[in-house]
PDB file of C-alpha atoms and ligand atoms in Angstrom:
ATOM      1  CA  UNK A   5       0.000   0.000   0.000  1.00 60.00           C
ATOM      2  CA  UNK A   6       1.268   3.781  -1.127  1.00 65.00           C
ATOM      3  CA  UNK A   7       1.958   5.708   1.928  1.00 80.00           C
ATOM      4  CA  UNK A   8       2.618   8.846  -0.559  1.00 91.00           C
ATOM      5  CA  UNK A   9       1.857  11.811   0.567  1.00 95.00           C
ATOM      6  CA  UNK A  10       0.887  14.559  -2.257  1.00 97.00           C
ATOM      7  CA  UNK A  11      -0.413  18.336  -1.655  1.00 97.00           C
ATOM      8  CA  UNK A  12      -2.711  19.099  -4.650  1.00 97.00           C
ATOM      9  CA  UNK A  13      -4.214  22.295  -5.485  1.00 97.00           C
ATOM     10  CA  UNK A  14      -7.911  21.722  -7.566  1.00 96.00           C
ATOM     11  CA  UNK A  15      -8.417  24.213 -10.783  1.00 95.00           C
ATOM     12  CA  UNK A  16     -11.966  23.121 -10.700  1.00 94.00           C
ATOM     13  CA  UNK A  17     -13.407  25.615 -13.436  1.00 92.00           C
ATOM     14  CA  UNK A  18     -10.252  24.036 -15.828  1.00 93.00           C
ATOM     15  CA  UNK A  19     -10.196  20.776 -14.959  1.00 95.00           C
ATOM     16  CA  UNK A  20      -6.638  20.408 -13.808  1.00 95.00           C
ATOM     17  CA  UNK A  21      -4.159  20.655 -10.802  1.00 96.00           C
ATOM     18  CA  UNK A  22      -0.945  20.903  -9.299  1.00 97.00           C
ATOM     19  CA  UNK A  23       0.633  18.452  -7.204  1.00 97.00           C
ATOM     20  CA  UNK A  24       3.645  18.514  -5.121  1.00 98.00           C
ATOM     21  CA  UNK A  25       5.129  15.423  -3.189  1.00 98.00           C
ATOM     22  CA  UNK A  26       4.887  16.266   0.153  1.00 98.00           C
ATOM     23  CA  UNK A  27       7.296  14.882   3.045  1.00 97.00           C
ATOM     24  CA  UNK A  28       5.811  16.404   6.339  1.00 96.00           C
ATOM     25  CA  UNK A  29       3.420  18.701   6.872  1.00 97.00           C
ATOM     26  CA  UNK A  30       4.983  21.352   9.059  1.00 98.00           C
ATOM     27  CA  UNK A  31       2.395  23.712  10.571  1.00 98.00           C
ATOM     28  CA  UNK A  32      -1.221  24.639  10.528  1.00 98.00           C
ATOM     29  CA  UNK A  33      -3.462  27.288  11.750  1.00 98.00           C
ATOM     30  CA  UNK A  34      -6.283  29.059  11.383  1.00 98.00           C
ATOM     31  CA  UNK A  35      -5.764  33.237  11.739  1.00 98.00           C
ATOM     32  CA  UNK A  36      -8.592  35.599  11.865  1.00 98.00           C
ATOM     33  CA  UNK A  37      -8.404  35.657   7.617  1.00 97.00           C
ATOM     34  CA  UNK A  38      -7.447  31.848   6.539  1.00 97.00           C
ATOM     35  CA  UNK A  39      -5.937  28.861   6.910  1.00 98.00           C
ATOM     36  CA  UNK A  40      -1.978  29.112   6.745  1.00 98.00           C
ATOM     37  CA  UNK A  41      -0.085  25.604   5.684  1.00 98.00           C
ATOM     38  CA  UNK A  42       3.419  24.523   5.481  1.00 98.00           C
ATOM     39  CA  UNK A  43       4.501  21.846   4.231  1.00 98.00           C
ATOM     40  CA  UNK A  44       8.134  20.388   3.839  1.00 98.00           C
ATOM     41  CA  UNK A  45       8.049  18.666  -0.103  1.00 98.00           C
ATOM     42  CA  UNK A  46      10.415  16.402  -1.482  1.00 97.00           C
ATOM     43  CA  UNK A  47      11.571  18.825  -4.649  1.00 97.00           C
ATOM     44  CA  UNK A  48      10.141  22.117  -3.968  1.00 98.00           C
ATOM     45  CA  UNK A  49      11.526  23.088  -0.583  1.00 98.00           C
ATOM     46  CA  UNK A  50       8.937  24.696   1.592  1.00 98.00           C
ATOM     47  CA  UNK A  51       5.732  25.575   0.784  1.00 98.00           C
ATOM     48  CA  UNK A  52       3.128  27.972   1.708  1.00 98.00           C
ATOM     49  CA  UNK A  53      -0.404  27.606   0.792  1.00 98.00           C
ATOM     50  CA  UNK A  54      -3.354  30.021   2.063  1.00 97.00           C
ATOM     51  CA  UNK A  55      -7.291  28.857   1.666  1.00 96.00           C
ATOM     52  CA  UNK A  56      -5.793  25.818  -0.018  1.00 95.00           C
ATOM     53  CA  UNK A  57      -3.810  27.662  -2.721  1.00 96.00           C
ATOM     54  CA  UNK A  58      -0.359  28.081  -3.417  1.00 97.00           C
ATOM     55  CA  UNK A  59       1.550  30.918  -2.196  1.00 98.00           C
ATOM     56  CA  UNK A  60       5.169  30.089  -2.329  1.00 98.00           C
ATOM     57  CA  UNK A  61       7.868  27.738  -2.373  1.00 98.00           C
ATOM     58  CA  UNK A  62      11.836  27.936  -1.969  1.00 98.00           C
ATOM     59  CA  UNK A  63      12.325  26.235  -5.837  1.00 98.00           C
ATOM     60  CA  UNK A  64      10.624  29.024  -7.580  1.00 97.00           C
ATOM     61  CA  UNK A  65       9.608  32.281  -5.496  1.00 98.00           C
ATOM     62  CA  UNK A  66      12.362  34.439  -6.672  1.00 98.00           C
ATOM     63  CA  UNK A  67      10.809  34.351 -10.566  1.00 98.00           C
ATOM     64  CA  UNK A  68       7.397  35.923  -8.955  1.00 98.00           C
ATOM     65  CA  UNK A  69       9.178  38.028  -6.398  1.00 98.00           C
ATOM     66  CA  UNK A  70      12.030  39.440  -8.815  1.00 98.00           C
ATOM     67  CA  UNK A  71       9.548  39.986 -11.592  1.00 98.00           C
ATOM     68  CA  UNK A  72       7.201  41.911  -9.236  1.00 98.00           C
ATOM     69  CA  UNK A  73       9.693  44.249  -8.226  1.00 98.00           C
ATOM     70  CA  UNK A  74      12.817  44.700 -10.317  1.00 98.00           C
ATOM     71  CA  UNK A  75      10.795  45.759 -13.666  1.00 98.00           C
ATOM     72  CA  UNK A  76       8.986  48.645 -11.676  1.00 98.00           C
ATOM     73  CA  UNK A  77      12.001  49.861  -9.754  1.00 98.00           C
ATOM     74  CA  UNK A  78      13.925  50.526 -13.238  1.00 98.00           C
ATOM     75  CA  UNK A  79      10.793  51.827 -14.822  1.00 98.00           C
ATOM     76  CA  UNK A  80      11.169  54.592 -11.757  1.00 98.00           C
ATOM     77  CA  UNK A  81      13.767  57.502 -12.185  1.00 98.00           C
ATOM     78  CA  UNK A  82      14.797  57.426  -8.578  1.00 98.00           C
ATOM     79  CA  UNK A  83      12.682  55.689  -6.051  1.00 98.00           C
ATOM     80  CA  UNK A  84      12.617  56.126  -3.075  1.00 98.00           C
ATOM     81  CA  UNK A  85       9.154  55.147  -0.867  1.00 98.00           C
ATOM     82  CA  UNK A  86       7.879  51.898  -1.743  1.00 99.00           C
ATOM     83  CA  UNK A  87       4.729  51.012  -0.677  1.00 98.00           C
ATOM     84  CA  UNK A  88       3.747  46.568  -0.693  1.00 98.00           C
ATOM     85  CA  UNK A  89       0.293  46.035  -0.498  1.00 98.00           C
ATOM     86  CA  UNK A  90       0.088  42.033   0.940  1.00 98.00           C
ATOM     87  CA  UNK A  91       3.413  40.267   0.197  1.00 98.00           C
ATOM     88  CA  UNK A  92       2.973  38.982   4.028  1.00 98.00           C
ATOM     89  CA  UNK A  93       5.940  36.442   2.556  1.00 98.00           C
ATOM     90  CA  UNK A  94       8.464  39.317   2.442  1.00 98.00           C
ATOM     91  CA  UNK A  95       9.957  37.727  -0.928  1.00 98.00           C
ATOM     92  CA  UNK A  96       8.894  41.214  -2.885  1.00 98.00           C
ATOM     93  CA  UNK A  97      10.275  43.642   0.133  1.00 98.00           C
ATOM     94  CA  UNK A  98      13.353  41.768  -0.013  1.00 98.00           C
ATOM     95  CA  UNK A  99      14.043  42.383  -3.038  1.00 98.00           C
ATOM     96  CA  UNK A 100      12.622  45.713  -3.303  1.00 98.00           C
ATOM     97  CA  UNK A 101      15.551  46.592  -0.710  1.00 98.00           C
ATOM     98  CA  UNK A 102      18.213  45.167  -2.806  1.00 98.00           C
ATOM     99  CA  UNK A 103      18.051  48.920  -4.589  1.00 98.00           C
ATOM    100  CA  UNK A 104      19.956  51.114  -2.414  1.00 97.00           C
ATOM    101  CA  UNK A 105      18.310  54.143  -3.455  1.00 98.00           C
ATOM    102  CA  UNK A 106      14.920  53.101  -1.623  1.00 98.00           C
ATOM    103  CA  UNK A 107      15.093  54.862   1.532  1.00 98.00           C
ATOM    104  CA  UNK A 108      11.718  53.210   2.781  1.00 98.00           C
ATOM    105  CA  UNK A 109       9.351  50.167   1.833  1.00 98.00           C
ATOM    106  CA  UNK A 110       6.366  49.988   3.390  1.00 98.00           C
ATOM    107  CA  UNK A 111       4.408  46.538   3.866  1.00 98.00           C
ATOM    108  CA  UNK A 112       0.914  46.414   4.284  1.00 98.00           C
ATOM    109  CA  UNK A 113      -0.591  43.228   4.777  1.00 98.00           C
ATOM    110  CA  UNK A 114      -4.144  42.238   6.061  1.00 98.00           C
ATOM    111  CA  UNK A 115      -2.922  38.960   7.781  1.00 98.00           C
ATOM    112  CA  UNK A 116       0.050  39.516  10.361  1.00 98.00           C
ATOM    113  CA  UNK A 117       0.264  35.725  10.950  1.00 98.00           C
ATOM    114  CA  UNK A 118       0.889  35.151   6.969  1.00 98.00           C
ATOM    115  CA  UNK A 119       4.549  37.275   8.135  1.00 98.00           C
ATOM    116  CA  UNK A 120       5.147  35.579  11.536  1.00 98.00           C
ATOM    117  CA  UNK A 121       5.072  32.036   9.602  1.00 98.00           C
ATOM    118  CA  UNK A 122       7.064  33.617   6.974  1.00 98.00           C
ATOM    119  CA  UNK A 123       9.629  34.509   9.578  1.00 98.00           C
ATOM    120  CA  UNK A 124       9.582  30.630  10.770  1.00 98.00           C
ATOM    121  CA  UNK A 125       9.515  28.575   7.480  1.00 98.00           C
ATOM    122  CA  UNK A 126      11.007  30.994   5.016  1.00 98.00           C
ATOM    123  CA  UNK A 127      14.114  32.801   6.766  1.00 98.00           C
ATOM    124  CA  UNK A 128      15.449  33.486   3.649  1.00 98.00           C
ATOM    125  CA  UNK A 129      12.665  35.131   2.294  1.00 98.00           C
ATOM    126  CA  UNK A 130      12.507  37.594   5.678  1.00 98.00           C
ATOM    127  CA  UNK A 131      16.219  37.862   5.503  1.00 98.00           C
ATOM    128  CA  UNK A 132      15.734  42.136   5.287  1.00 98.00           C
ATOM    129  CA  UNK A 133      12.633  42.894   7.428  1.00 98.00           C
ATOM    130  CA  UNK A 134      15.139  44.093   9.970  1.00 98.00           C
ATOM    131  CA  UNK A 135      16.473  46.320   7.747  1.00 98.00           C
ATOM    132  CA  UNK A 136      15.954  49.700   9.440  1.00 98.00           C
ATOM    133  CA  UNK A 137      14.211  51.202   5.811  1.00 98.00           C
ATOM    134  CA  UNK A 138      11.172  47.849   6.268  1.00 98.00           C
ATOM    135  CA  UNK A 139       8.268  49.230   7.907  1.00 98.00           C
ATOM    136  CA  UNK A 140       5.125  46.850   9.055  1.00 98.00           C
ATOM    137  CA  UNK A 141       1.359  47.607   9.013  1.00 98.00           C
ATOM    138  CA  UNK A 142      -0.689  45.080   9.452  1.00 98.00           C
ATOM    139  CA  UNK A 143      -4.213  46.029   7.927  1.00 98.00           C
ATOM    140  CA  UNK A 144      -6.260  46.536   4.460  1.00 97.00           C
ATOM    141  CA  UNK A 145      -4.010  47.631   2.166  1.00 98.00           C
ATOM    142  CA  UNK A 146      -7.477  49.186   0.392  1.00 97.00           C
ATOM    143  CA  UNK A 147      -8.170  51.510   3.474  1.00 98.00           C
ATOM    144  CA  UNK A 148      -4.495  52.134   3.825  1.00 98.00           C
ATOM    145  CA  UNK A 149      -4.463  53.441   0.403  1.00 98.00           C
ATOM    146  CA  UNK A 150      -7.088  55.526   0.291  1.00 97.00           C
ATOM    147  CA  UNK A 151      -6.293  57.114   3.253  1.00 98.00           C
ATOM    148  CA  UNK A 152      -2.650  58.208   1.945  1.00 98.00           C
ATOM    149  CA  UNK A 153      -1.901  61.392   1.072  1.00 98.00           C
ATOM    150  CA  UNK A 154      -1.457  62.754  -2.335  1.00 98.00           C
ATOM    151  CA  UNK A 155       2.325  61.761  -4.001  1.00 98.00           C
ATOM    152  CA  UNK A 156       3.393  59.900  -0.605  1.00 98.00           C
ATOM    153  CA  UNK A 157       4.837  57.022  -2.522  1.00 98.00           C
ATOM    154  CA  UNK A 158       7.115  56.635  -5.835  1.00 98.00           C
ATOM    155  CA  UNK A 159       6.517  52.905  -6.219  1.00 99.00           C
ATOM    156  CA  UNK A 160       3.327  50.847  -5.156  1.00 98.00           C
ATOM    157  CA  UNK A 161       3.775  47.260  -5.673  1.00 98.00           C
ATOM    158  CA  UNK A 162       0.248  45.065  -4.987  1.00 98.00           C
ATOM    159  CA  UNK A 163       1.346  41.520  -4.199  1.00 98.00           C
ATOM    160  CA  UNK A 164      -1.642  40.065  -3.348  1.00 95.00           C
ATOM    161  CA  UNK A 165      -4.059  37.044  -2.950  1.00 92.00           C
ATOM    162  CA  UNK A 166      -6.366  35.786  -6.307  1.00 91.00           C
ATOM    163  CA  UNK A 167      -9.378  38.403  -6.644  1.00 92.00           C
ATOM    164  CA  UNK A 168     -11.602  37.070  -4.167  1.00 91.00           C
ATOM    165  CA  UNK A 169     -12.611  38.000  -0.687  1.00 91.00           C
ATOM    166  CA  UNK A 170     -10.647  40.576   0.927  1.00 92.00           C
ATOM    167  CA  UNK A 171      -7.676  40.949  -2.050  1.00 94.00           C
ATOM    168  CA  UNK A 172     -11.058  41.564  -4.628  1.00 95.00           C
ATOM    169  CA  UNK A 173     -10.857  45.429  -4.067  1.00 96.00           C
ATOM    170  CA  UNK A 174      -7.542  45.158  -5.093  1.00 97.00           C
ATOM    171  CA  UNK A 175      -8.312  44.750  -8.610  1.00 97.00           C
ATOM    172  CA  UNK A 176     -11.297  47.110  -8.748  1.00 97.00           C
ATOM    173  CA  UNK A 177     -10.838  51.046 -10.855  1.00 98.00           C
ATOM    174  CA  UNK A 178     -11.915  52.550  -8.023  1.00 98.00           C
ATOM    175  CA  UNK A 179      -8.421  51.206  -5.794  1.00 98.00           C
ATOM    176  CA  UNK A 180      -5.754  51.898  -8.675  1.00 98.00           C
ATOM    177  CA  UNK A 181      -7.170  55.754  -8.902  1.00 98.00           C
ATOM    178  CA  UNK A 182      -6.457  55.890  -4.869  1.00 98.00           C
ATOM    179  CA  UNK A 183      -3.025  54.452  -6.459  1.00 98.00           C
ATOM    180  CA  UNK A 184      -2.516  56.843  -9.049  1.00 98.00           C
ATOM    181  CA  UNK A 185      -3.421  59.798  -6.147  1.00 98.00           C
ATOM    182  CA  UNK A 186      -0.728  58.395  -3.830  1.00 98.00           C
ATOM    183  CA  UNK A 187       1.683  58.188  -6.311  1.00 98.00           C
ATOM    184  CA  UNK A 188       4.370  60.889  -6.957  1.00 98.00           C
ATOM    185  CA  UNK A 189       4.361  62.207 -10.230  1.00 97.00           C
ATOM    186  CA  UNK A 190       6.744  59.392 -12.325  1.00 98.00           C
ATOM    187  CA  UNK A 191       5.180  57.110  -9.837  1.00 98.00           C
ATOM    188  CA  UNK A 192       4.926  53.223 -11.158  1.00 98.00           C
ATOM    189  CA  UNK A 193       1.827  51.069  -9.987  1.00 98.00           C
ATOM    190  CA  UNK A 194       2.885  46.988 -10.337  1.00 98.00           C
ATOM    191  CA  UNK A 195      -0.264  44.848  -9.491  1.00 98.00           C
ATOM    192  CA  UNK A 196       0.398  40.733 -10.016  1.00 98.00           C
ATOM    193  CA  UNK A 197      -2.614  40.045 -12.469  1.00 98.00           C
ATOM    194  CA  UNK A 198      -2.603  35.932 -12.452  1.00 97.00           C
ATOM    195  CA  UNK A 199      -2.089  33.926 -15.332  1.00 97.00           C
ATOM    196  CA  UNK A 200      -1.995  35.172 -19.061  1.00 97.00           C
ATOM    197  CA  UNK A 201      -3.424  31.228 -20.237  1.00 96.00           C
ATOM    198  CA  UNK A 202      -6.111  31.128 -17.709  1.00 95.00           C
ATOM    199  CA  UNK A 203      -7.369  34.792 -17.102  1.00 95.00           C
ATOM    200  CA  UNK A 204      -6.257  36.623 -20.111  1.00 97.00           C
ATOM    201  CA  UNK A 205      -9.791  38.870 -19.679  1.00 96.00           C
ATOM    202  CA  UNK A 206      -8.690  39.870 -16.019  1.00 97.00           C
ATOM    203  CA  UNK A 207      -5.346  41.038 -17.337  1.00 98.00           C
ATOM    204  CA  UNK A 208      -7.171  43.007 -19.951  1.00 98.00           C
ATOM    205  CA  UNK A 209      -9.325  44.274 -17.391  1.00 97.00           C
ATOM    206  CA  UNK A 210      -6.748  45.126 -14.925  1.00 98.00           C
ATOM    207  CA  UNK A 211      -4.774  47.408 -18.221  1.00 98.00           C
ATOM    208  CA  UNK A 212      -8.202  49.248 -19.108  1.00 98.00           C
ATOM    209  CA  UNK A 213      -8.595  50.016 -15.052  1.00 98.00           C
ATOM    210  CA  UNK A 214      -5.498  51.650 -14.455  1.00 98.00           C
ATOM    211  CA  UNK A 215      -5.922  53.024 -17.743  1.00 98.00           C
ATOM    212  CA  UNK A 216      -9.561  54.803 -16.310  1.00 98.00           C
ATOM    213  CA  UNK A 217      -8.056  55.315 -13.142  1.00 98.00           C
ATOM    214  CA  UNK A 218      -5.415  57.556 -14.595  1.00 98.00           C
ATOM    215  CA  UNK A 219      -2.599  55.986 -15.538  1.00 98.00           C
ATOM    216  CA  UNK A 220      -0.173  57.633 -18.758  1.00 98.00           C
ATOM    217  CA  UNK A 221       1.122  54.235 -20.137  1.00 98.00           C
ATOM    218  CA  UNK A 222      -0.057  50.397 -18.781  1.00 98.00           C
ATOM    219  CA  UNK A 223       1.417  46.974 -19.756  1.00 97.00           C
ATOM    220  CA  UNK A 224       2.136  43.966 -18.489  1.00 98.00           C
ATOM    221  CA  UNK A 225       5.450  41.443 -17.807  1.00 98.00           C
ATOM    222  CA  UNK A 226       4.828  38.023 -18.404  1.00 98.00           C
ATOM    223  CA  UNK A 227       6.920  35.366 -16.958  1.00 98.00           C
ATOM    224  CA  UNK A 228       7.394  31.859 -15.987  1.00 98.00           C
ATOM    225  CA  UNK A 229       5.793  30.274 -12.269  1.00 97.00           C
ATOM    226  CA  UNK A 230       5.677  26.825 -12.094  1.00 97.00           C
ATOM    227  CA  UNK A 231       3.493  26.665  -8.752  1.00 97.00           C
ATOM    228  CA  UNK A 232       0.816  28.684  -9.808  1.00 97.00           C
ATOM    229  CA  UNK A 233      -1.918  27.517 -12.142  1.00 97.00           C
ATOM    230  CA  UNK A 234      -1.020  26.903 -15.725  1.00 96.00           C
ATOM    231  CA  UNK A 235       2.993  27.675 -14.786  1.00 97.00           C
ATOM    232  CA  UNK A 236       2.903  31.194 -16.540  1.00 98.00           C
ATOM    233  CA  UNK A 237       2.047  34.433 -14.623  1.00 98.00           C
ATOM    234  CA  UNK A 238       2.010  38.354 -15.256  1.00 98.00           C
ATOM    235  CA  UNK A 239       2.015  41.491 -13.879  1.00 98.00           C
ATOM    236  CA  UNK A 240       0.641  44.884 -14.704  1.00 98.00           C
ATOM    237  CA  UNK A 241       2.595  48.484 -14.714  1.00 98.00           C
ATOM    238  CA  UNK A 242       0.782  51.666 -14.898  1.00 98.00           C
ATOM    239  CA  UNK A 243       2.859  54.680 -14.873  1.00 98.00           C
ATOM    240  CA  UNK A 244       2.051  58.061 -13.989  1.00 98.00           C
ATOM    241  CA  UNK A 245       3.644  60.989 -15.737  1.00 98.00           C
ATOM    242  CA  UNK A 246       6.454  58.657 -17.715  1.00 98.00           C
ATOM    243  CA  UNK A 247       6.031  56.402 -21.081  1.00 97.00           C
ATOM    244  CA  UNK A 248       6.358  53.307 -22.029  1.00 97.00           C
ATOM    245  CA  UNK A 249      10.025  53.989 -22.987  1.00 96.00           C
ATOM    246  CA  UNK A 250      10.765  54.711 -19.063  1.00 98.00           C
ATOM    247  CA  UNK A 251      14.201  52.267 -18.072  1.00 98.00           C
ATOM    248  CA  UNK A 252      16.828  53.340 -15.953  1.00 98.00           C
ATOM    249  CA  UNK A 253      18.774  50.585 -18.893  1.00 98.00           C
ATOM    250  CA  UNK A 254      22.167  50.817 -17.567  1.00 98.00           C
ATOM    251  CA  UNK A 255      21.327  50.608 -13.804  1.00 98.00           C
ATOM    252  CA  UNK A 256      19.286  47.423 -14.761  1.00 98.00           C
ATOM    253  CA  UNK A 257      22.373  46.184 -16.578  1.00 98.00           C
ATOM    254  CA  UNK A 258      24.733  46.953 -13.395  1.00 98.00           C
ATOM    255  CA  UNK A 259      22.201  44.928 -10.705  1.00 98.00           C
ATOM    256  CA  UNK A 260      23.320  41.724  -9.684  1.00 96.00           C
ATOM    257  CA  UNK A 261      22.448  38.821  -7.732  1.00 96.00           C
ATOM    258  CA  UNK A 262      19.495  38.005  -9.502  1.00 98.00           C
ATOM    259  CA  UNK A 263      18.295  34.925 -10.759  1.00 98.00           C
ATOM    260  CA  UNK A 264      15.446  35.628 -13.482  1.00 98.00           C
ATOM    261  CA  UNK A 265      15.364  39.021 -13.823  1.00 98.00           C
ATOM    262  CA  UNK A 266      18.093  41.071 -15.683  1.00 98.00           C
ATOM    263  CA  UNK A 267      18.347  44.254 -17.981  1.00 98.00           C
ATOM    264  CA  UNK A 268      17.367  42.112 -21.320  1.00 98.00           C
ATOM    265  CA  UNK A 269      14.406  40.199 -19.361  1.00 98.00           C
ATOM    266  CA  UNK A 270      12.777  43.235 -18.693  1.00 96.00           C
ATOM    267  CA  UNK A 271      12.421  44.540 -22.309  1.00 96.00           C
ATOM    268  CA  UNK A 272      11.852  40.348 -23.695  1.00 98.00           C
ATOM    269  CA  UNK A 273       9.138  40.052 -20.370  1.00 98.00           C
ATOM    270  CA  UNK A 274       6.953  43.254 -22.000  1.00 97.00           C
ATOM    271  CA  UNK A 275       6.184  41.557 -24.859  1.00 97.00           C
ATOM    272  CA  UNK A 276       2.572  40.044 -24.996  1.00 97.00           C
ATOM    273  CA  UNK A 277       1.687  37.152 -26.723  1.00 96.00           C
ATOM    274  CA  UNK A 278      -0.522  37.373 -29.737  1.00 96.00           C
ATOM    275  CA  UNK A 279      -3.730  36.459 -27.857  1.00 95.00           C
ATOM    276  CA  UNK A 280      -3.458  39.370 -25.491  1.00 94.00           C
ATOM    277  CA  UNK A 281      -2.577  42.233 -28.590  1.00 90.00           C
ATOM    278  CA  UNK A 282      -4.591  44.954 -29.422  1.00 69.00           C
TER     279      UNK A 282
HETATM  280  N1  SAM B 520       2.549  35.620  -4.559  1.00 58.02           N
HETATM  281  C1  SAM B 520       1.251  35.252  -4.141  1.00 58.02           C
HETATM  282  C2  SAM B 520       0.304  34.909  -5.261  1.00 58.02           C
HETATM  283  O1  SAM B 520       0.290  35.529  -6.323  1.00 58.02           O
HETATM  284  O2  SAM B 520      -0.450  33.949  -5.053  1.00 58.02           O
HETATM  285  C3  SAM B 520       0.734  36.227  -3.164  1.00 58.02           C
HETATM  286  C4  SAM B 520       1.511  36.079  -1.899  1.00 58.02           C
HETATM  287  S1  SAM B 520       1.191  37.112  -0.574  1.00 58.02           S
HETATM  288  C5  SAM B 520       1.288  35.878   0.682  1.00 58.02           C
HETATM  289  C6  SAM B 520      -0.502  37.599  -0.687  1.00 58.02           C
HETATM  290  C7  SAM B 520      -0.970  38.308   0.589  1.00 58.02           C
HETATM  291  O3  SAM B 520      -1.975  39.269   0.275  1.00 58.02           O
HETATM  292  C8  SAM B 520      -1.579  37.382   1.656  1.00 58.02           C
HETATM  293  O4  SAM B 520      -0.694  37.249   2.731  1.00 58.02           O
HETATM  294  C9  SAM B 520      -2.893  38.087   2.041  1.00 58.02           C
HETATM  295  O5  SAM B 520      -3.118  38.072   3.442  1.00 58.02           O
HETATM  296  C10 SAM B 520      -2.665  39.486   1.515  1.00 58.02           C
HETATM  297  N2  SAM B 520      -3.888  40.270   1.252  1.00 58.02           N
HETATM  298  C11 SAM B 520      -5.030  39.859   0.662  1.00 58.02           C
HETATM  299  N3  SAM B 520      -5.913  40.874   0.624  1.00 58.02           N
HETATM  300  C12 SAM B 520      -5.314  41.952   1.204  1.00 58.02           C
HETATM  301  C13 SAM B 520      -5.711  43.291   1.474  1.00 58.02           C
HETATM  302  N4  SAM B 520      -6.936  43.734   1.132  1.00 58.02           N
HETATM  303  N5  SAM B 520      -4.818  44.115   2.080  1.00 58.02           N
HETATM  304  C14 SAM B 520      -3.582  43.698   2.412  1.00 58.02           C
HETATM  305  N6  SAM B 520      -3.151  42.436   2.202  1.00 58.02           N
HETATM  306  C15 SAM B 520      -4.002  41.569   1.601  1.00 58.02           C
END
């Protein structure tokens, strides 16, 4: 008899799924917003699932995390407050304060136990939040925003949960125009907009938003995430008061100590396949 023990996330509505070998199950617990799981697998690392659904693992985090950070920071002439909306994994403010011009990121997340697990499991991952420019909040990142004053913030990144429950505002017009007011002017909005295969009408949606909420030039990076449904992922840039042509190039080409993300990615991760033109 198997004694196998597999973690497998359901796409019901597509009739697939994702499983991981699992060795141990490492921790579980219920906080005031979801369930929060780790489990130890046997070719992933760690992994992190909220509701059921896959958050992170060691193997393949820094493809999401670099990808929702580096692209917007070199978009940016010279920033300097970051604001994180979710990202209770501190994978994005990590990297966010690999730039040494930010002075300050700011991490709002709804679920202060999603960061204290982080802390436990994923070390690596929380490696900066003692870095004296990381600053916690722990509440809505959708009342946070629109109570922030005008041009507070040069770069808001939203790393959040799928578009249901409490990370749905975070996809609505009405939350990227309290974006576009916090911003500075040149400010860059980066929201992760799921996957380009399986919800190619919420990435158009999320471009035509931040288009109606303001935003001078919107796009999206595409790019490569094996743990999350159909392996492929994206994220979406408005910028206020810069183009599309807006790359700090040869800073991009002098960062190191990625592992994805580089100079050439940024300009190769812009382009859109041919089902999501026009
Ligand atoms: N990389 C992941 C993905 O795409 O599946 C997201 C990881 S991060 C753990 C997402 C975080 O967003 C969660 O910890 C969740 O608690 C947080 N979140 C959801 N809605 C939020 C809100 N309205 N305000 C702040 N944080 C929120």
């Amino acid at each position: 008899m198997s004694t196998e023990l597999w973690y497998t996330e359901r796409y019901e509505e597509h009739g697939a799924s994702l499983s991981l070998k699992v060795r141990e199950v490492l921790h579980r617990e219920q906080s005031p917003y979801q369930t929060i799981e780790i489990f130890e697998t046997e070719h992933f690392g760690t992994l992190m699932t909220l509701d059921g659904l896959v958050m992170v693992t060691d193997r393949d985090n820094y493809l999401y995390h670099e990808m929702m950070s580096h692209p917007a920071l070199f978009i940016h002439p010279a920033p300097k407050r970051v604001l994180i909306i979710g990202g209770g994994d501190c994978g994005t403010l990590r990297e966010v304060l690999r730039h040494p011009e930010v002075e300050e990121a700011t991490q709002v997340e709804l679920d202060e136990r999603v960061t204290r697990v982080a802390e436990r499991f994923f070390p690596e991952l929380c490696e900066k939040n003692h870095d004296p420019r990381a600053h916690f909040h722990f509440t809505d990142g959708i009342a946070w925003i629109q109570k922030a004053d005008a041009g507070r913030y040069d770069v808001i990144i939203v790393d959040s949960t799928d578009p249901v429950g409490p990370a749905a505002g975070l996809f609505a017009t009405e939350f990227y125009a309290a974006c576009h007011h916090a911003l500075a002017e040149k400010g860059v909005l980066v929201a992760q907009s799921e996957s380009p295969l399986l919800h190619a009408d919420l990435i158009r949606q999320c471009q035509s938003r931040m288009s109606e909420a303001g935003f001078d030039a919107v796009n999206s990076v595409y790019f490569p995430q094996f743990c999350y449904p159909s392996g492929w992922w994206s994220g979406t840039l408005g910028r206020k008061g810069l183009s599309m042509e807006a790359f700090r190039a040869d800073d991009a080409k002098a960062f190191s100590g990625t592992r994805y993300y580089h100079a050439n990615m940024q300009q190769a991760a812009q382009v859109a396949p041919a089902f999501l033109l026009g």
